[in-house]
Coordinates of C-alpha atoms and ligand atoms in Angstrom, one line a residue:
X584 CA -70.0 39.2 36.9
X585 CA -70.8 42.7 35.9
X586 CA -70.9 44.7 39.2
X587 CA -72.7 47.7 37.9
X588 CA -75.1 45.4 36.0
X589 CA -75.5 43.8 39.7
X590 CA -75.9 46.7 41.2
X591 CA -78.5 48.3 39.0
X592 CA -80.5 45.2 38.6
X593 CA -80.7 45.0 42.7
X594 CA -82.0 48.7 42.4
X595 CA -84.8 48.3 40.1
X596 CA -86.1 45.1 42.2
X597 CA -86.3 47.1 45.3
X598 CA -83.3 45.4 47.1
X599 CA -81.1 47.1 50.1
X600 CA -77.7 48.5 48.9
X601 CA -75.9 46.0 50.9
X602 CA -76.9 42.9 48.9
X603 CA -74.3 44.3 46.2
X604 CA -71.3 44.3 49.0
X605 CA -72.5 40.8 50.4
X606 CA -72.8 39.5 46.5
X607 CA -69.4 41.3 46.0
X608 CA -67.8 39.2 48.7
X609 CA -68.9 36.0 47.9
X610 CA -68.3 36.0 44.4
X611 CA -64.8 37.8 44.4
X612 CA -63.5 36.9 48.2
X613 CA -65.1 33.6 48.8
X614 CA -65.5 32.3 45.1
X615 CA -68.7 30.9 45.0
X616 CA -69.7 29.6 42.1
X617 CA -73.5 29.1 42.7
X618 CA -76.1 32.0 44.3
X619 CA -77.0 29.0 46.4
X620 CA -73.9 29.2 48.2
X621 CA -74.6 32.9 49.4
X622 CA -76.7 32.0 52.8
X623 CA -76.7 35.2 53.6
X624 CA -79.0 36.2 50.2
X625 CA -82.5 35.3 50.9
X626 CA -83.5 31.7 48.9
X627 CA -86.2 33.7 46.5
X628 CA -83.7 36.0 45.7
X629 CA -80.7 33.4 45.0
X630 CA -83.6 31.7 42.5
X631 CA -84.5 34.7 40.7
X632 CA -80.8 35.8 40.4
X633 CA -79.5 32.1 39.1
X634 CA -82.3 33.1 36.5
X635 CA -81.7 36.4 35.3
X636 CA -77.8 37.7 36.5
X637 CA -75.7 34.8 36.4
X638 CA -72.7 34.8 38.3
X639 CA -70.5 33.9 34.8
X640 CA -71.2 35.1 31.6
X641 CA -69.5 31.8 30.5
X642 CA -69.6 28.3 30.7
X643 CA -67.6 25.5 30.5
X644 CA -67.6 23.6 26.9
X645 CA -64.8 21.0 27.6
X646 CA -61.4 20.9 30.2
X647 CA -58.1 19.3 29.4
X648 CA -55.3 18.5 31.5
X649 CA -51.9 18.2 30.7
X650 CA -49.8 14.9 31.3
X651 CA -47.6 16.8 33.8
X652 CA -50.6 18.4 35.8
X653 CA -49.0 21.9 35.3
X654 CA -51.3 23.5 32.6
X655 CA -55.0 23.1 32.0
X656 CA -57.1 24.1 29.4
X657 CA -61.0 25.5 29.3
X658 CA -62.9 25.6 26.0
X659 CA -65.9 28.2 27.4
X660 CA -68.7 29.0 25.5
X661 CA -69.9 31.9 25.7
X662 CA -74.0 33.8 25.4
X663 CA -74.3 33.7 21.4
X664 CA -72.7 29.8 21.5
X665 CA -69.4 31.1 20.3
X666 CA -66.3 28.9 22.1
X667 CA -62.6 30.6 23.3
X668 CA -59.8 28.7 25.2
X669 CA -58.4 30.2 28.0
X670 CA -55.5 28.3 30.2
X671 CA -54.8 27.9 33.7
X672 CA -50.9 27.5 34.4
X673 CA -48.8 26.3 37.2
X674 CA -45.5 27.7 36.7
X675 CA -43.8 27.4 40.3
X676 CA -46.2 25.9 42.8
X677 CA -47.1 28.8 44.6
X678 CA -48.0 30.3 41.6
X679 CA -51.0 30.0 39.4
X680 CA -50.9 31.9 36.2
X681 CA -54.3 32.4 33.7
X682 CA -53.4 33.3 29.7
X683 CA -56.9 35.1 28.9
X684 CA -58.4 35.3 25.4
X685 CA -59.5 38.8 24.6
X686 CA -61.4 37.7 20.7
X687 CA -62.8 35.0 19.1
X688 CA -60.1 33.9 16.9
X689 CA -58.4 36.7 15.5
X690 CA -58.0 39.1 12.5
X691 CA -53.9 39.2 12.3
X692 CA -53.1 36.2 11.0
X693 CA -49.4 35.6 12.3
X694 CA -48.4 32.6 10.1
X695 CA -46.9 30.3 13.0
X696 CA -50.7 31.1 15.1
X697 CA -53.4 28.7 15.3
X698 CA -56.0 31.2 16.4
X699 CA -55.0 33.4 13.4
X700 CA -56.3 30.2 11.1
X701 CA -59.4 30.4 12.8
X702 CA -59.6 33.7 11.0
X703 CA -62.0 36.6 13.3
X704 CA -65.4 36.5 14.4
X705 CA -65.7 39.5 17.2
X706 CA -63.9 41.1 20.1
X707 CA -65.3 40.0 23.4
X708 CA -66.7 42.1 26.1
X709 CA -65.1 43.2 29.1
X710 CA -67.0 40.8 31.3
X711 CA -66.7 38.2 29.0
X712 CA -62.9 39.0 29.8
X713 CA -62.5 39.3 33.6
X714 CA -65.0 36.3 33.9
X715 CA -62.4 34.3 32.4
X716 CA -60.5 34.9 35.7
X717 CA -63.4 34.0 37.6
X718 CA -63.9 31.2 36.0
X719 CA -60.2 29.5 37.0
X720 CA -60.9 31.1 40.2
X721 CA -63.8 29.2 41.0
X722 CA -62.4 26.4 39.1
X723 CA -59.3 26.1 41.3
X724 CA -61.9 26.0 44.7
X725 CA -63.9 23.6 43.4
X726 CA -61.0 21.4 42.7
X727 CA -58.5 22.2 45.4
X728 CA -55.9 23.2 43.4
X729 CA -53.1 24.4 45.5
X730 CA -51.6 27.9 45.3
X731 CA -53.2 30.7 44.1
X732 CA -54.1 32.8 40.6
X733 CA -51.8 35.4 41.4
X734 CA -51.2 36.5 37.0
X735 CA -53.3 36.7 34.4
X736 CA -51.8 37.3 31.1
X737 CA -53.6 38.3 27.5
X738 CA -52.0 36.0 25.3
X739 CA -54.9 34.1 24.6
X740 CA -56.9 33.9 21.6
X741 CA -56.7 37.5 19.4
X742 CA -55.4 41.0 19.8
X743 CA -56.4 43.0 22.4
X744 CA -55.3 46.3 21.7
X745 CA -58.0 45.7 18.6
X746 CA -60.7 45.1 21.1
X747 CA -58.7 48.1 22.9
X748 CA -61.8 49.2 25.1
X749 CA -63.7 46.1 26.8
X750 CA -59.8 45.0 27.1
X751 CA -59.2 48.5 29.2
X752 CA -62.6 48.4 31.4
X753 CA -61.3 44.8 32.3
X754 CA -58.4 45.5 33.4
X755 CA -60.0 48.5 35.4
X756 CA -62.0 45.6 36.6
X757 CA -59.2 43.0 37.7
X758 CA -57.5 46.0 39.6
X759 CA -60.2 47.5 41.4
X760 CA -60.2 46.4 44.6
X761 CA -64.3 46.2 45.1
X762 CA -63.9 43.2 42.2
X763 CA -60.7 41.1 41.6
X764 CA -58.1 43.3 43.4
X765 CA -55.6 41.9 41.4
X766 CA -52.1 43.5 41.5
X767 CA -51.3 45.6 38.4
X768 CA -47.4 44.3 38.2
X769 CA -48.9 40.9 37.9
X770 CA -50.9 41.4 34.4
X771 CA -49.0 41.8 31.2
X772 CA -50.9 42.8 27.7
X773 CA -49.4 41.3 24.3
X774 CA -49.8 43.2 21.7
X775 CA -48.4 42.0 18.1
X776 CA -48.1 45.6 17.4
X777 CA -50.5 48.0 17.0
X778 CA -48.7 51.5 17.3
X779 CA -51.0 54.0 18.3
X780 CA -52.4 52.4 21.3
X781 CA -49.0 51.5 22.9
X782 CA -48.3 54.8 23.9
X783 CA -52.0 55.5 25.2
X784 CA -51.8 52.1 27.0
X785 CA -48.7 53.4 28.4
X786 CA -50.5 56.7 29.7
X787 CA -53.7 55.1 31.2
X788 CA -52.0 51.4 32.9
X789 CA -48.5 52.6 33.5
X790 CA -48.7 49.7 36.0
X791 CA -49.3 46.7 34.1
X792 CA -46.6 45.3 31.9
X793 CA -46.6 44.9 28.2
X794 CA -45.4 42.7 25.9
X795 CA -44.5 43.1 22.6
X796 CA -44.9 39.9 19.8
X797 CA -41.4 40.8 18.1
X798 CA -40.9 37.7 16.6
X799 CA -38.1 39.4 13.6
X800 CA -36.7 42.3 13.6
X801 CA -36.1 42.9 10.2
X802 CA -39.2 44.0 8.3
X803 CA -38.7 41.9 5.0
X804 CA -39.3 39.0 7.2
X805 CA -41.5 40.2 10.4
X806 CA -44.3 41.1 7.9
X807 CA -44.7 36.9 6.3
X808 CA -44.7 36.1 10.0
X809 CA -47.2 38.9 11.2
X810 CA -48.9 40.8 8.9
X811 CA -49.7 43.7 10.8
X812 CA -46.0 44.7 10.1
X813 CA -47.2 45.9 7.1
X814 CA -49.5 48.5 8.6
X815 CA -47.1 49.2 11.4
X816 CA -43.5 48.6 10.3
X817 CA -40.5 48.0 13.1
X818 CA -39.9 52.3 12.5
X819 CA -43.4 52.7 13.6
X820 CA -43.2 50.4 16.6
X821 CA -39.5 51.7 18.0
X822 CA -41.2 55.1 18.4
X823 CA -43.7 53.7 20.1
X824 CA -41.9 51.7 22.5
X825 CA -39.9 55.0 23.3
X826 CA -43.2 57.1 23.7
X827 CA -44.1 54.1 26.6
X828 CA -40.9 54.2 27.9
X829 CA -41.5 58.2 28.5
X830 CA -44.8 57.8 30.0
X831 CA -43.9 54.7 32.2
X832 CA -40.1 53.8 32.7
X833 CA -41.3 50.7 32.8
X834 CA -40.1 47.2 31.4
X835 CA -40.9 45.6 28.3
X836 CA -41.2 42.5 27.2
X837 CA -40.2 41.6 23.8
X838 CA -41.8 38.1 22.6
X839 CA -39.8 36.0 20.7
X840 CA -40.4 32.6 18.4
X841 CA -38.0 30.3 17.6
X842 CA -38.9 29.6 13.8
X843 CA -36.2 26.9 12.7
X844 CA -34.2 28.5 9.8
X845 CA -36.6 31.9 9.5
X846 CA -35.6 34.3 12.4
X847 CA -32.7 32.2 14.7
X848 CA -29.6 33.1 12.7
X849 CA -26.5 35.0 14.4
X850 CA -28.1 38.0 12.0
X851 CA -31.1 37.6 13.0
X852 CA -30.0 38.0 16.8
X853 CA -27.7 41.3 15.6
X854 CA -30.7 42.6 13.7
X855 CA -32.8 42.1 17.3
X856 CA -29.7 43.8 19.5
X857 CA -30.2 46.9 16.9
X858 CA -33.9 47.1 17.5
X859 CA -33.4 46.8 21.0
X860 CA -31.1 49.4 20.8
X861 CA -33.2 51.4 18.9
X862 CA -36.0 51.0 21.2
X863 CA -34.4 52.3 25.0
X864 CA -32.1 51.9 27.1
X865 CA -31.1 48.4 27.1
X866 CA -31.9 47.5 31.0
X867 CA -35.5 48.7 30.3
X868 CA -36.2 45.6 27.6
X869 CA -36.4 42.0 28.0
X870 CA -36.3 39.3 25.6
X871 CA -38.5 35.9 25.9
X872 CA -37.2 33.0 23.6
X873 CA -40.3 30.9 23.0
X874 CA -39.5 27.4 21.3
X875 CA -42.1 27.3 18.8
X876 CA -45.2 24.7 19.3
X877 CA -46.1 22.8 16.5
X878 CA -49.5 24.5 15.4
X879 CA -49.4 24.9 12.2
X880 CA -48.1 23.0 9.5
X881 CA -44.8 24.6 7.1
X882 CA -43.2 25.8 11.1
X883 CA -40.7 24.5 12.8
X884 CA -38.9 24.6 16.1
X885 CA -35.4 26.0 16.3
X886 CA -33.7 22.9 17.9
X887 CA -32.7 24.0 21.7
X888 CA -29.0 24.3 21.6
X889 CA -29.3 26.7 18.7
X890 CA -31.6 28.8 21.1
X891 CA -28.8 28.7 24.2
X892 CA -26.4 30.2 21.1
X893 CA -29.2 33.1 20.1
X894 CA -29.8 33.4 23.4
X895 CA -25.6 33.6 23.9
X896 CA -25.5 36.2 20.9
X897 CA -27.7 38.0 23.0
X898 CA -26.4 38.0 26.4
X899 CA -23.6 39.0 25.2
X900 CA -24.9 42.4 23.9
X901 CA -26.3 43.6 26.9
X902 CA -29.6 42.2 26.9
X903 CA -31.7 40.3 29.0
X904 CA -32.9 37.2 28.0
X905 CA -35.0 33.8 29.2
X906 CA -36.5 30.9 27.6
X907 CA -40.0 30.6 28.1
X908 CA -40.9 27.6 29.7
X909 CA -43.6 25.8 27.5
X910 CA -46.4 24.3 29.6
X911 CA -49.4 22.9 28.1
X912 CA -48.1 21.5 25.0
X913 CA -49.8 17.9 24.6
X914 CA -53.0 19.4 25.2
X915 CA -52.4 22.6 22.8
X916 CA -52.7 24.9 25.7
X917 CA -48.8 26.1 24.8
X918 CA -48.1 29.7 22.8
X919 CA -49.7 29.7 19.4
X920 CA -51.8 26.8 19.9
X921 CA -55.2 28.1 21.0
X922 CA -58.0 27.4 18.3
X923 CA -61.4 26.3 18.4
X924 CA -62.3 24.3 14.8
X925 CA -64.7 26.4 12.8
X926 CA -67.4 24.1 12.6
X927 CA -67.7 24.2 16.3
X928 CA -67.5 28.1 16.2
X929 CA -71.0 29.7 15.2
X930 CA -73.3 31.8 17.0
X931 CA -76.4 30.3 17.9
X932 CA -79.3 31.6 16.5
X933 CA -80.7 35.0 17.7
X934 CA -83.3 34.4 21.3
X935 CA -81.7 30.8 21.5
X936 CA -79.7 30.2 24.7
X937 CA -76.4 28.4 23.9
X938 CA -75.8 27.3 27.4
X939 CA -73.6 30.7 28.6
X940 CA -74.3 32.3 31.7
X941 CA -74.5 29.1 33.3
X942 CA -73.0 29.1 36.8
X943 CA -70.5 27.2 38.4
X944 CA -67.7 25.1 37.0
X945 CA -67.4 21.6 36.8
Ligands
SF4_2348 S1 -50.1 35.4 17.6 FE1 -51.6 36.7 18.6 S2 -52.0 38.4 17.1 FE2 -51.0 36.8 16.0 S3 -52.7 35.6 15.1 FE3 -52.1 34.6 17.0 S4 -53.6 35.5 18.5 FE4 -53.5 36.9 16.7

């Protein structure tokens, strides 16, 4: 849902400015998922709108849910036939939490990531973003899902400060309070490290929270495990963490996998207090211990009482530090996981539909 697309589109076919708000309201108040729900649109309009603006620019592929009921996953294909996986999670159970995909598959390569196997097709648009949140929106009306999608993380499927700009309008989107009106505190960004546009990020949403893929703190072993260490080493990446500090006093978050026998020793904790240390003031950085998920093959996960004693190691320096809690896993909705098989992942011929755009959620 694209409101200045919407709004245009009612322009040039002669409609009354107040079709946008009573559109607007429907879609991002009510959550309709069909124009045929909007009695207040007249039914020749509702047609020619189902036809030409669809309400998603997405559609549903395939849904998995987990054993546990507390994560489900979406494969959603989108206009050219390309397919991302976005995941709805259920945390607490007031709280609903959606990890968006911001790429279709992705160009860093982190060597624990399934996405980064899938290797990099393109960046998606910012509609093709936000609509992932309308999608679980609609999806969690349709199917009575108590609570509400209250956070909407991009840890999804590729890096979205590489796809910087339709990542920025849509988060311009999620806050604006015409649209999604989505509170800021409640979206975090991952980023695996690209420098330059923390600190901007920092100037232009000092409201939304970032999170940093750390994963090692040592740069002989960081760049194996994500290659864009190479290009932006952990020198490059402490001065920009302090430049975003400056700008927003604001938390961060720094990601951390549990590889078994690659980044959980008691050095490898020291190595992450210096970095801290290097980074800000302590209070202003959090640590998240993710076990690792099995996605790819040659990883393993640190076993969990050797994460309480990093974790301890940690603690003990001043830090702040949880364990992630891993939802999702037997349907490979979990942290690293995401990945859509290559021979499902083509564009579909130029002026063929691919089924995108479709409304409604099944
Ligand atoms: S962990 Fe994130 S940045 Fe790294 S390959 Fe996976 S999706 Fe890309």
């Amino acid at each position: 849902m694209d409101v200045a697309k919407l709004e245009s589109w009612l322009e040039e076919n002669g409609e009354p400015k107040y079709r946008a708000a009573q559109i607007r309201q429907a879609v991002f108040k009510d959550h309709v998922s069909s124009y045929d729900e909007i009695a207040t649109l007249p039914p020749a309009l509702r047609q020619r709108l189902s036809r030409e603006l669809p309400i998603l620019s997405v559609s549903q592929d395939r849904l998995e849910i987990s054993r546990d009921g507390r994560a489900r996953k979406a494969v959603l294909r989108l206009a050219d036939g390309r397919l991302i996986e976005t995941v709805l999670l259920k945390p607490s159970p007031a709280r609903l939490t959606t990890c968006i995909s911001s790429q279709v598959g992705c160009a860093i390569r982190c060597s624990f990531c399934a996405t980064g196997l899938m290797g990099f097709a393109r960046s998606l648009s910012a509609e093709e973003i936000a609509d992932q949140v309308l999608f679980w929106r609609q999806h969690i009306g349709c199917h009575g899902i108590e609570g509400s999608l209250t956070n909407v993380v991009y840890m999804g499927m590729g890096e979205p400060f590489n796809a910087y700009d339709a990542v920025a309008e849509s988060l311009r989107r999620l806050t604006d309070q015409r649209q999604f009106a989505m509170a800021a505190r409640r979206i975090s960004v991952s980023t695996s490290g690209v420098a330059p546009k923390i600190a901007r990020f920092g100037r232009e949403f000092p409201q939304i929270n970032l999170a940093l893929s750390l994963h090692a703190a040592e740069d002989g072993l960081r760049a194996p495990l994500v290659p864009l260490n190479k290009a932006y080493p952990l020198k490059a990446l402490a001065q920009a963490l302090r430049d975003y500090l400056k700008a927003t006093n604001r938390k961060i978050f720094l990601e951390y996998v549990m590889l078994q026998g690659r980044n959980d020793s008691p050095q490898n904790a020291r190595a992450l207090v210096r970095f801290a240390k290097s980074c800000g003031p302590l209070p202003l950085l959090h640590v998240n211990l993710i076990a690792y998920n099995a996605a790819v093959p040659g990883h393993a996960a640190t076993p969990e009482p050797e994460i309480r004693r990093f974790q301890a190691a940690l603690l003990k320096e001043g830090l702040a530090v949880t364990l992630r809690q891993n939802l999702g896993r037997d349907i490979h909705g979990a942290c690293g996981q995401l990945l859509v098989s290559e021979s499902q992942n083509v564009a579909a011929p130029a002026g063929r539909g691919a089924g995108a755009g479709s409304e409604g959620v099944r």
